[in-house]
Amino acid sequence: DGGITQSPKYLFRKEGQNVTLSCEQNLNHDAMYWYRQDPGQGLRLIYYSQIVNDFQKGDIAEGYSVSREKKESFPLTVTSAQKNPTAFYLCASRPGLLSGDGYTFGSGTRLTVV
Amino acid sequence: GENVEQHPSTLSVQEGDSAVIKCTYSDSASNYFPWYKQELGKGPQLIIDIRSNVGEKKDQRIAVTLNKTAKHFSLHITETQPEDSAVYFCAAQSSGGSYIPTFGRGTSLIVHP
């Protein structure tokens, strides 16, 4: 079955650490996205990518970094510069950036600072 | 930019009742309106969508209506069941710019058996 796989499901970060969240899709989608979800808030866009080796900042990119070396993969690194990283992180994809279609989401990674 | 307001934030119904969630948007250029269902601990799932050239769309027990003049759209769930309990998000998206949707803040629907 085609879909998006996010790993790990739960992740714990110590103060000052960088951590990387994995997102892999086998839908042959060009466009991929990272969102942050906090309780009572909507989905906030962190980064998105239209094509391999290209990505754009979203609304809350500070303290995060991404790479897009392969079409299937769009990992998100939460750096130590992100002061409040505890949240639920969602990866999504769709056929193309200029696609008038909805997203396919992964099952999410819950990141907690310890 | 686009602004999407979603109401109510919480909706509690009895099994078998109908549920209605409403969203308003500000950008008249928005032309695609998806709805997502998010179960606890999972990612959102697209359940229905509507484009601006259509006023209503149905899929079994769920339907979406769109009023372009008033800039609002609504999700209707009939004969609710306990498994409908989840958080529902609306979104509005235009064909201008990067096609990035703007999401509402979500509605927590609780269906009591």
mmCIF file of C-alpha atoms in Angstrom:
data_model
loop_
_atom_site.group_PDB
_atom_site.id
_atom_site.type_symbol
_atom_site.label_atom_id
_atom_site.label_comp_id
_atom_site.label_asym_id
_atom_site.label_seq_id
_atom_site.Cartn_x
_atom_site.Cartn_y
_atom_site.Cartn_z
ATOM 1 C CA ASP A 1 0.000 0.000 0.000
ATOM 2 C CA GLY A 2 1.211 3.505 -0.774
ATOM 3 C CA GLY A 3 1.552 5.971 2.031
ATOM 4 C CA ILE A 4 3.744 8.136 4.227
ATOM 5 C CA THR A 5 5.819 6.681 7.024
ATOM 6 C CA GLN A 6 7.027 8.858 9.878
ATOM 7 C CA SER A 7 9.505 7.625 12.448
ATOM 8 C CA PRO A 8 9.943 7.432 15.301
ATOM 9 C CA LYS A 9 6.441 7.681 16.726
ATOM 10 C CA TYR A 10 7.806 9.122 20.001
ATOM 11 C CA LEU A 11 11.060 11.050 20.430
ATOM 12 C CA PHE A 12 12.656 12.588 23.467
ATOM 13 C CA ARG A 13 15.183 15.400 23.218
ATOM 14 C CA LYS A 14 17.537 16.694 25.823
ATOM 15 C CA GLU A 15 18.268 20.390 26.108
ATOM 16 C CA GLY A 16 20.842 21.488 23.521
ATOM 17 C CA GLN A 17 20.423 18.431 21.297
ATOM 18 C CA ASN A 18 19.566 18.282 17.633
ATOM 19 C CA VAL A 19 17.127 15.559 16.624
ATOM 20 C CA THR A 20 15.986 14.376 13.204
ATOM 21 C CA LEU A 21 12.484 13.216 12.320
ATOM 22 C CA SER A 22 12.127 10.878 9.378
ATOM 23 C CA CYS A 23 9.478 11.092 6.648
ATOM 24 C CA GLU A 24 9.352 8.643 3.747
ATOM 25 C CA GLN A 25 6.665 8.329 1.052
ATOM 26 C CA ASN A 26 6.090 5.802 -1.724
ATOM 27 C CA LEU A 27 3.281 7.699 -3.434
ATOM 28 C CA ASN A 28 5.561 9.185 -6.103
ATOM 29 C CA HIS A 29 4.516 12.647 -4.909
ATOM 30 C CA ASP A 30 6.687 15.620 -5.801
ATOM 31 C CA ALA A 31 5.591 17.954 -3.003
ATOM 32 C CA MET A 32 6.251 17.289 0.681
ATOM 33 C CA TYR A 33 5.481 19.335 3.783
ATOM 34 C CA TRP A 34 6.238 19.531 7.500
ATOM 35 C CA TYR A 35 3.662 20.851 9.959
ATOM 36 C CA ARG A 36 3.737 21.423 13.687
ATOM 37 C CA GLN A 37 0.617 20.820 15.761
ATOM 38 C CA ASP A 38 0.126 22.189 19.269
ATOM 39 C CA PRO A 39 -2.977 21.628 21.440
ATOM 40 C CA GLY A 40 -5.829 23.949 20.510
ATOM 41 C CA GLN A 41 -4.015 25.342 17.496
ATOM 42 C CA GLY A 42 -4.272 24.594 13.841
ATOM 43 C CA LEU A 43 -1.523 23.163 11.715
ATOM 44 C CA ARG A 44 1.443 25.487 11.259
ATOM 45 C CA LEU A 45 3.729 25.079 8.260
ATOM 46 C CA ILE A 46 7.447 24.648 8.984
ATOM 47 C CA TYR A 47 8.992 23.831 5.578
ATOM 48 C CA TYR A 48 7.895 22.512 2.225
ATOM 49 C CA SER A 49 9.565 21.112 -0.861
ATOM 50 C CA GLN A 50 8.376 21.025 -4.443
ATOM 51 C CA ILE A 51 11.187 18.999 -5.909
ATOM 52 C CA VAL A 52 14.430 17.286 -5.019
ATOM 53 C CA ASN A 53 17.146 19.652 -3.754
ATOM 54 C CA ASP A 54 14.671 22.499 -3.339
ATOM 55 C CA PHE A 55 12.727 23.608 -0.258
ATOM 56 C CA GLN A 56 11.040 26.734 1.069
ATOM 57 C CA LYS A 57 10.477 28.146 4.543
ATOM 58 C CA GLY A 58 6.996 28.097 5.961
ATOM 59 C CA ASP A 59 5.519 30.276 8.683
ATOM 60 C CA ILE A 60 7.599 28.938 11.600
ATOM 61 C CA ALA A 61 10.916 27.781 10.092
ATOM 62 C CA GLU A 62 13.191 29.256 12.774
ATOM 63 C CA GLY A 63 15.018 26.541 14.689
ATOM 64 C CA TYR A 64 14.316 23.869 12.065
ATOM 65 C CA SER A 65 16.155 22.588 8.998
ATOM 66 C CA VAL A 66 15.306 20.152 6.207
ATOM 67 C CA SER A 67 16.860 18.395 3.241
ATOM 68 C CA ARG A 68 15.411 16.824 0.126
ATOM 69 C CA GLU A 69 18.093 14.626 -1.429
ATOM 70 C CA LYS A 70 15.623 12.019 -2.661
ATOM 71 C CA LYS A 71 12.071 12.322 -3.929
ATOM 72 C CA GLU A 72 10.861 9.830 -1.342
ATOM 73 C CA SER A 73 12.464 11.391 1.724
ATOM 74 C CA PHE A 74 12.071 14.737 3.517
ATOM 75 C CA PRO A 75 13.706 14.618 6.979
ATOM 76 C CA LEU A 76 13.216 17.410 9.498
ATOM 77 C CA THR A 77 15.921 18.388 11.993
ATOM 78 C CA VAL A 78 14.861 20.183 15.147
ATOM 79 C CA THR A 79 17.910 22.152 16.237
ATOM 80 C CA SER A 80 18.905 23.427 19.649
ATOM 81 C CA ALA A 81 17.884 26.898 18.427
ATOM 82 C CA GLN A 82 14.230 25.830 18.624
ATOM 83 C CA LYS A 83 13.361 26.915 22.172
ATOM 84 C CA ASN A 84 9.991 25.218 22.475
ATOM 85 C CA PRO A 85 10.145 22.039 20.391
ATOM 86 C CA THR A 86 7.649 19.920 22.340
ATOM 87 C CA ALA A 87 4.840 19.269 19.844
ATOM 88 C CA PHE A 88 3.283 16.783 17.443
ATOM 89 C CA TYR A 89 4.994 16.892 14.034
ATOM 90 C CA LEU A 90 3.201 15.899 10.860
ATOM 91 C CA CYS A 91 4.635 15.185 7.439
ATOM 92 C CA ALA A 92 2.390 15.429 4.380
ATOM 93 C CA SER A 93 2.639 15.049 0.631
ATOM 94 C CA ARG A 94 0.641 15.607 -2.527
ATOM 95 C CA PRO A 95 1.286 15.036 -6.241
ATOM 96 C CA GLY A 96 2.718 18.502 -6.954
ATOM 97 C CA LEU A 97 3.149 21.880 -5.303
ATOM 98 C CA LEU A 98 0.658 23.434 -7.682
ATOM 99 C CA SER A 99 -1.748 20.578 -7.185
ATOM 100 C CA GLY A 100 -5.262 21.562 -6.276
ATOM 101 C CA ASP A 101 -5.600 18.442 -4.183
ATOM 102 C CA GLY A 102 -5.633 17.577 -0.520
ATOM 103 C CA TYR A 103 -2.755 16.214 1.488
ATOM 104 C CA THR A 104 -1.842 12.694 2.454
ATOM 105 C CA PHE A 105 -0.513 12.854 6.023
ATOM 106 C CA GLY A 106 1.771 10.553 7.947
ATOM 107 C CA SER A 107 0.887 9.294 11.411
ATOM 108 C CA GLY A 108 3.048 11.867 13.176
ATOM 109 C CA THR A 109 5.985 12.057 15.582
ATOM 110 C CA ARG A 110 5.487 13.312 19.123
ATOM 111 C CA LEU A 111 8.598 15.138 20.299
ATOM 112 C CA THR A 112 9.114 15.870 23.973
ATOM 113 C CA VAL A 113 11.934 17.814 25.617
ATOM 114 C CA VAL A 114 13.238 16.173 28.776
ATOM 115 C CA GLY B 1 -3.285 36.404 3.508
ATOM 116 C CA GLU B 2 -6.083 33.924 3.983
ATOM 117 C CA ASN B 3 -7.790 33.603 7.375
ATOM 118 C CA VAL B 4 -9.969 30.621 8.256
ATOM 119 C CA GLU B 5 -12.248 30.627 11.285
ATOM 120 C CA GLN B 6 -13.760 27.344 12.471
ATOM 121 C CA HIS B 7 -16.672 26.877 14.895
ATOM 122 C CA PRO B 8 -17.433 25.376 17.293
ATOM 123 C CA SER B 9 -14.185 24.333 18.933
ATOM 124 C CA THR B 10 -15.989 21.494 20.712
ATOM 125 C CA LEU B 11 -19.205 19.726 19.713
ATOM 126 C CA SER B 12 -20.915 17.070 21.800
ATOM 127 C CA VAL B 13 -23.817 15.037 20.353
ATOM 128 C CA GLN B 14 -25.737 11.880 21.063
ATOM 129 C CA GLU B 15 -25.311 8.887 18.806
ATOM 130 C CA GLY B 16 -27.706 9.166 15.879
ATOM 131 C CA ASP B 17 -27.876 12.965 15.963
ATOM 132 C CA SER B 18 -26.515 15.209 13.214
ATOM 133 C CA ALA B 19 -23.395 17.351 13.615
ATOM 134 C CA VAL B 20 -22.523 20.539 11.742
ATOM 135 C CA ILE B 21 -19.145 22.278 11.728
ATOM 136 C CA LYS B 22 -18.789 25.681 10.082
ATOM 137 C CA CYS B 23 -15.824 27.507 8.602
ATOM 138 C CA THR B 24 -15.487 30.989 7.162
ATOM 139 C CA TYR B 25 -12.680 32.237 4.946
ATOM 140 C CA SER B 26 -11.505 35.673 3.915
ATOM 141 C CA ASP B 27 -9.793 35.296 0.514
ATOM 142 C CA SER B 28 -12.276 35.317 -2.358
ATOM 143 C CA ALA B 29 -9.594 33.652 -4.527
ATOM 144 C CA SER B 30 -9.815 30.437 -2.475
ATOM 145 C CA ASN B 31 -11.279 27.686 -4.633
ATOM 146 C CA TYR B 32 -10.568 24.369 -2.896
ATOM 147 C CA PHE B 33 -11.912 23.403 0.528
ATOM 148 C CA PRO B 34 -10.862 20.062 2.073
ATOM 149 C CA TRP B 35 -11.964 18.574 5.374
ATOM 150 C CA TYR B 36 -9.739 16.327 7.469
ATOM 151 C CA LYS B 37 -10.515 13.947 10.321
ATOM 152 C CA GLN B 38 -7.847 13.351 12.954
ATOM 153 C CA GLU B 39 -8.236 10.518 15.427
ATOM 154 C CA LEU B 40 -6.327 10.591 18.687
ATOM 155 C CA GLY B 41 -2.598 10.080 18.186
ATOM 156 C CA LYS B 42 -2.879 9.811 14.408
ATOM 157 C CA GLY B 43 -2.333 12.038 11.402
ATOM 158 C CA PRO B 44 -5.264 13.831 9.720
ATOM 159 C CA GLN B 45 -7.085 12.017 6.938
ATOM 160 C CA LEU B 46 -8.843 13.717 4.045
ATOM 161 C CA ILE B 47 -12.530 12.778 4.273
ATOM 162 C CA ILE B 48 -14.230 15.068 1.765
ATOM 163 C CA ASP B 49 -13.463 18.148 -0.282
ATOM 164 C CA ILE B 50 -15.298 20.650 -2.444
ATOM 165 C CA ARG B 51 -14.245 23.007 -5.209
ATOM 166 C CA SER B 52 -15.652 26.449 -5.811
ATOM 167 C CA ASN B 53 -17.654 25.452 -8.883
ATOM 168 C CA VAL B 54 -19.838 23.156 -6.761
ATOM 169 C CA GLY B 55 -22.311 24.101 -4.031
ATOM 170 C CA GLU B 56 -22.689 20.744 -2.283
ATOM 171 C CA LYS B 57 -21.033 17.346 -2.212
ATOM 172 C CA LYS B 58 -22.106 14.177 -0.419
ATOM 173 C CA ASP B 59 -20.386 10.926 0.491
ATOM 174 C CA GLN B 60 -22.620 8.560 2.438
ATOM 175 C CA ARG B 61 -23.211 10.162 5.863
ATOM 176 C CA ILE B 62 -21.036 13.205 5.306
ATOM 177 C CA ALA B 63 -21.685 16.252 3.143
ATOM 178 C CA VAL B 64 -20.058 19.607 2.585
ATOM 179 C CA THR B 65 -21.784 22.790 1.479
ATOM 180 C CA LEU B 66 -20.165 25.936 0.119
ATOM 181 C CA ASN B 67 -21.544 29.481 -0.022
ATOM 182 C CA LYS B 68 -19.065 31.542 -2.054
ATOM 183 C CA THR B 69 -20.986 34.763 -1.634
ATOM 184 C CA ALA B 70 -20.886 34.561 2.135
ATOM 185 C CA LYS B 71 -17.443 32.902 2.118
ATOM 186 C CA HIS B 72 -18.394 30.013 4.345
ATOM 187 C CA PHE B 73 -18.504 26.255 4.066
ATOM 188 C CA SER B 74 -19.813 23.578 6.381
ATOM 189 C CA LEU B 75 -19.358 19.886 7.160
ATOM 190 C CA HIS B 76 -22.517 17.907 7.892
ATOM 191 C CA ILE B 77 -22.436 14.469 9.492
ATOM 192 C CA THR B 78 -25.736 12.606 9.764
ATOM 193 C CA GLU B 79 -26.578 9.613 11.961
ATOM 194 C CA THR B 80 -23.431 10.103 14.021
ATOM 195 C CA GLN B 81 -21.679 7.058 15.477
ATOM 196 C CA PRO B 82 -19.110 6.800 18.287
ATOM 197 C CA GLU B 83 -16.375 6.171 15.703
ATOM 198 C CA ASP B 84 -17.052 9.644 14.298
ATOM 199 C CA SER B 85 -15.482 11.055 17.494
ATOM 200 C CA ALA B 86 -12.332 12.897 16.389
ATOM 201 C CA VAL B 87 -10.947 16.355 15.649
ATOM 202 C CA TYR B 88 -12.095 17.784 12.326
ATOM 203 C CA PHE B 89 -10.122 20.453 10.437
ATOM 204 C CA CYS B 90 -11.288 22.587 7.562
ATOM 205 C CA ALA B 91 -8.943 24.321 5.142
ATOM 206 C CA ALA B 92 -9.113 26.849 2.330
ATOM 207 C CA GLN B 93 -6.710 26.926 -0.596
ATOM 208 C CA SER B 94 -6.371 29.201 -3.614
ATOM 209 C CA SER B 95 -4.792 28.559 -6.987
ATOM 210 C CA GLY B 96 -2.612 31.616 -6.574
ATOM 211 C CA GLY B 97 0.852 31.551 -5.074
ATOM 212 C CA SER B 98 2.068 28.211 -3.782
ATOM 213 C CA TYR B 99 -1.327 26.538 -3.259
ATOM 214 C CA ILE B 100 -0.597 26.233 0.470
ATOM 215 C CA PRO B 101 -3.828 25.662 2.411
ATOM 216 C CA THR B 102 -4.799 27.680 5.471
ATOM 217 C CA PHE B 103 -6.264 25.472 8.208
ATOM 218 C CA GLY B 104 -8.922 26.176 10.790
ATOM 219 C CA ARG B 105 -8.094 25.467 14.435
ATOM 220 C CA GLY B 106 -10.146 22.291 14.556
ATOM 221 C CA THR B 107 -13.377 21.030 16.116
ATOM 222 C CA SER B 108 -13.366 18.232 18.657
ATOM 223 C CA LEU B 109 -16.475 16.124 17.975
ATOM 224 C CA ILE B 110 -17.612 13.824 20.765
ATOM 225 C CA VAL B 111 -20.367 11.318 20.000
ATOM 226 C CA HIS B 112 -21.919 9.810 23.127
ATOM 227 C CA PRO B 113 -23.296 6.262 22.807
#
